mmCIF file of C-alpha atoms in Angstrom:
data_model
loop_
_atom_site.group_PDB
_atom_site.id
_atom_site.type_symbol
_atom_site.label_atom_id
_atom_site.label_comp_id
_atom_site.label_asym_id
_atom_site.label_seq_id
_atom_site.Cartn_x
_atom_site.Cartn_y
_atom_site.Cartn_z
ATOM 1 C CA UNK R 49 -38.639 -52.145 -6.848
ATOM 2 C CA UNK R 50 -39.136 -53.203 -2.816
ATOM 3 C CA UNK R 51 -36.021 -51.664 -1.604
ATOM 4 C CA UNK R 52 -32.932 -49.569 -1.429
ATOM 5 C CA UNK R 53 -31.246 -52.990 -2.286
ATOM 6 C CA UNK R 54 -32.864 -52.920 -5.751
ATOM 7 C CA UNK R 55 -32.471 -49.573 -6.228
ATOM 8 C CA UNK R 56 -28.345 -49.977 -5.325
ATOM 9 C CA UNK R 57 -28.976 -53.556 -8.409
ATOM 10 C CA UNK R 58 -30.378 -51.293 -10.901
ATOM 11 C CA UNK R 59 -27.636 -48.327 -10.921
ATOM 12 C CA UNK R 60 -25.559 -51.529 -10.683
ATOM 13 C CA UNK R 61 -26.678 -52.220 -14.382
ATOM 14 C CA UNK R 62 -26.003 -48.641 -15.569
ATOM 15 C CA UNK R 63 -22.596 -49.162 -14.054
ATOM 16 C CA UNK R 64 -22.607 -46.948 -11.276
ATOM 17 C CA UNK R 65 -21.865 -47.657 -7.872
ATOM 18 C CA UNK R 66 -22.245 -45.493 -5.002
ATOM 19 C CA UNK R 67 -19.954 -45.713 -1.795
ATOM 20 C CA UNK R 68 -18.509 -42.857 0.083
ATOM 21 C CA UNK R 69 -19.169 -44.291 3.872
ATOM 22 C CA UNK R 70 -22.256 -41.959 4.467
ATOM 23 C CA UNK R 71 -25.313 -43.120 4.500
ATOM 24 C CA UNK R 72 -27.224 -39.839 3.889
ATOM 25 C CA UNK R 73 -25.128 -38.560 1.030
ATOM 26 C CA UNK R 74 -24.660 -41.981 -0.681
ATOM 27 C CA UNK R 75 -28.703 -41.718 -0.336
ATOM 28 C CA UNK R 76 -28.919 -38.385 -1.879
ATOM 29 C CA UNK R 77 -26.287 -39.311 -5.337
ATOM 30 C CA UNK R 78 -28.777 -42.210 -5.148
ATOM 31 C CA UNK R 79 -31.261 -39.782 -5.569
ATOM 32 C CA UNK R 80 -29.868 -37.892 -8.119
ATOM 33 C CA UNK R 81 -28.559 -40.356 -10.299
ATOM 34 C CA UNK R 82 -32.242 -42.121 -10.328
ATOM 35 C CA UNK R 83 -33.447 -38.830 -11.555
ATOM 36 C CA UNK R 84 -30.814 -38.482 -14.643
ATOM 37 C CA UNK R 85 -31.816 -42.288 -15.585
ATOM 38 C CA UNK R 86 -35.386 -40.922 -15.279
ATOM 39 C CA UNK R 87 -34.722 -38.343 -17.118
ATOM 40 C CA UNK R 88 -32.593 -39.609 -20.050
ATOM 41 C CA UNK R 89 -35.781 -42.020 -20.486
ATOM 42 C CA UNK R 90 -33.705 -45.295 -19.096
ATOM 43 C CA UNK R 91 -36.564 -45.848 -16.406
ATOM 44 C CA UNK R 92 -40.221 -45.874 -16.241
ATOM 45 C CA UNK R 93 -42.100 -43.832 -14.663
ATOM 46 C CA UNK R 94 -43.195 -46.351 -12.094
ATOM 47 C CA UNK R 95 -39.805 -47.269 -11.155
ATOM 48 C CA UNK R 96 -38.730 -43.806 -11.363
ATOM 49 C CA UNK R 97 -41.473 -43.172 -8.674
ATOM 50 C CA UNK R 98 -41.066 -45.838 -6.498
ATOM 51 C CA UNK R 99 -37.093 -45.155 -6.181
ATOM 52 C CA UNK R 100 -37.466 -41.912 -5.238
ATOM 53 C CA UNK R 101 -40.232 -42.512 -2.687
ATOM 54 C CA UNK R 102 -37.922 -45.469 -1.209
ATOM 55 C CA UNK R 103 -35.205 -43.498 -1.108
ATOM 56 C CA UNK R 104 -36.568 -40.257 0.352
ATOM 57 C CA UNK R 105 -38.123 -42.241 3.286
ATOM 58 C CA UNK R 106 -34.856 -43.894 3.810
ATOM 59 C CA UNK R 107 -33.045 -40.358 3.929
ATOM 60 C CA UNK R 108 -35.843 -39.058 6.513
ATOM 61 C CA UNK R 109 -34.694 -42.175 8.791
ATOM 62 C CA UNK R 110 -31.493 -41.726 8.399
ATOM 63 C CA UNK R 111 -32.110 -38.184 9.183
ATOM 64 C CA UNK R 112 -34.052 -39.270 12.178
ATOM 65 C CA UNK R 113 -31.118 -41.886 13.172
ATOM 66 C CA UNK R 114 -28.393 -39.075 13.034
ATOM 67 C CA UNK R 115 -30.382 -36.645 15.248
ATOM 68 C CA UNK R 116 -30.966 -39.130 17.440
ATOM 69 C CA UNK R 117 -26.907 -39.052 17.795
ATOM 70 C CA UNK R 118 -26.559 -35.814 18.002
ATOM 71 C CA UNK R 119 -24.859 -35.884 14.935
ATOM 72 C CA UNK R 120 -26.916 -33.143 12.783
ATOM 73 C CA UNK R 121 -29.756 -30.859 14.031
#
């Protein structure tokens, strides 16, 4: 797992799809579904790791992106 892509491909196969048209908090179910997969012993603990690290740096750029803007503090 490279990217937020295959992240996105593998909820894909659990049949969840994410899309509420925000970034940050599409990020953040991202996050939490990763963790329930993790957690109901559907991923390993590599990928489990890897997602969230992927996904966390992605939210801190988005973050970064939307302060930027003006758009959060």
């Amino acid at each position: 797992m490279r990217t937020i892509y295959d992240i996105q491909q593998l909820l894909k196969k659990f049949g969840t799809f994410i899309y509420v048209g925000d970034r940050l908090a599409e990020l953040e179910m991202m996050e939490d579904e990763i963790r329930e997969l993790y957690q109901s012993q559907c991923m390993v603990q590599d990928d489990y790791q890897m997602a969230i690290l992927l996904l966390r740096n992605e939210m801190a750029v988005e973050r970064d992106r939307l302060k930027g803007r003006g758009l959060i503090r």
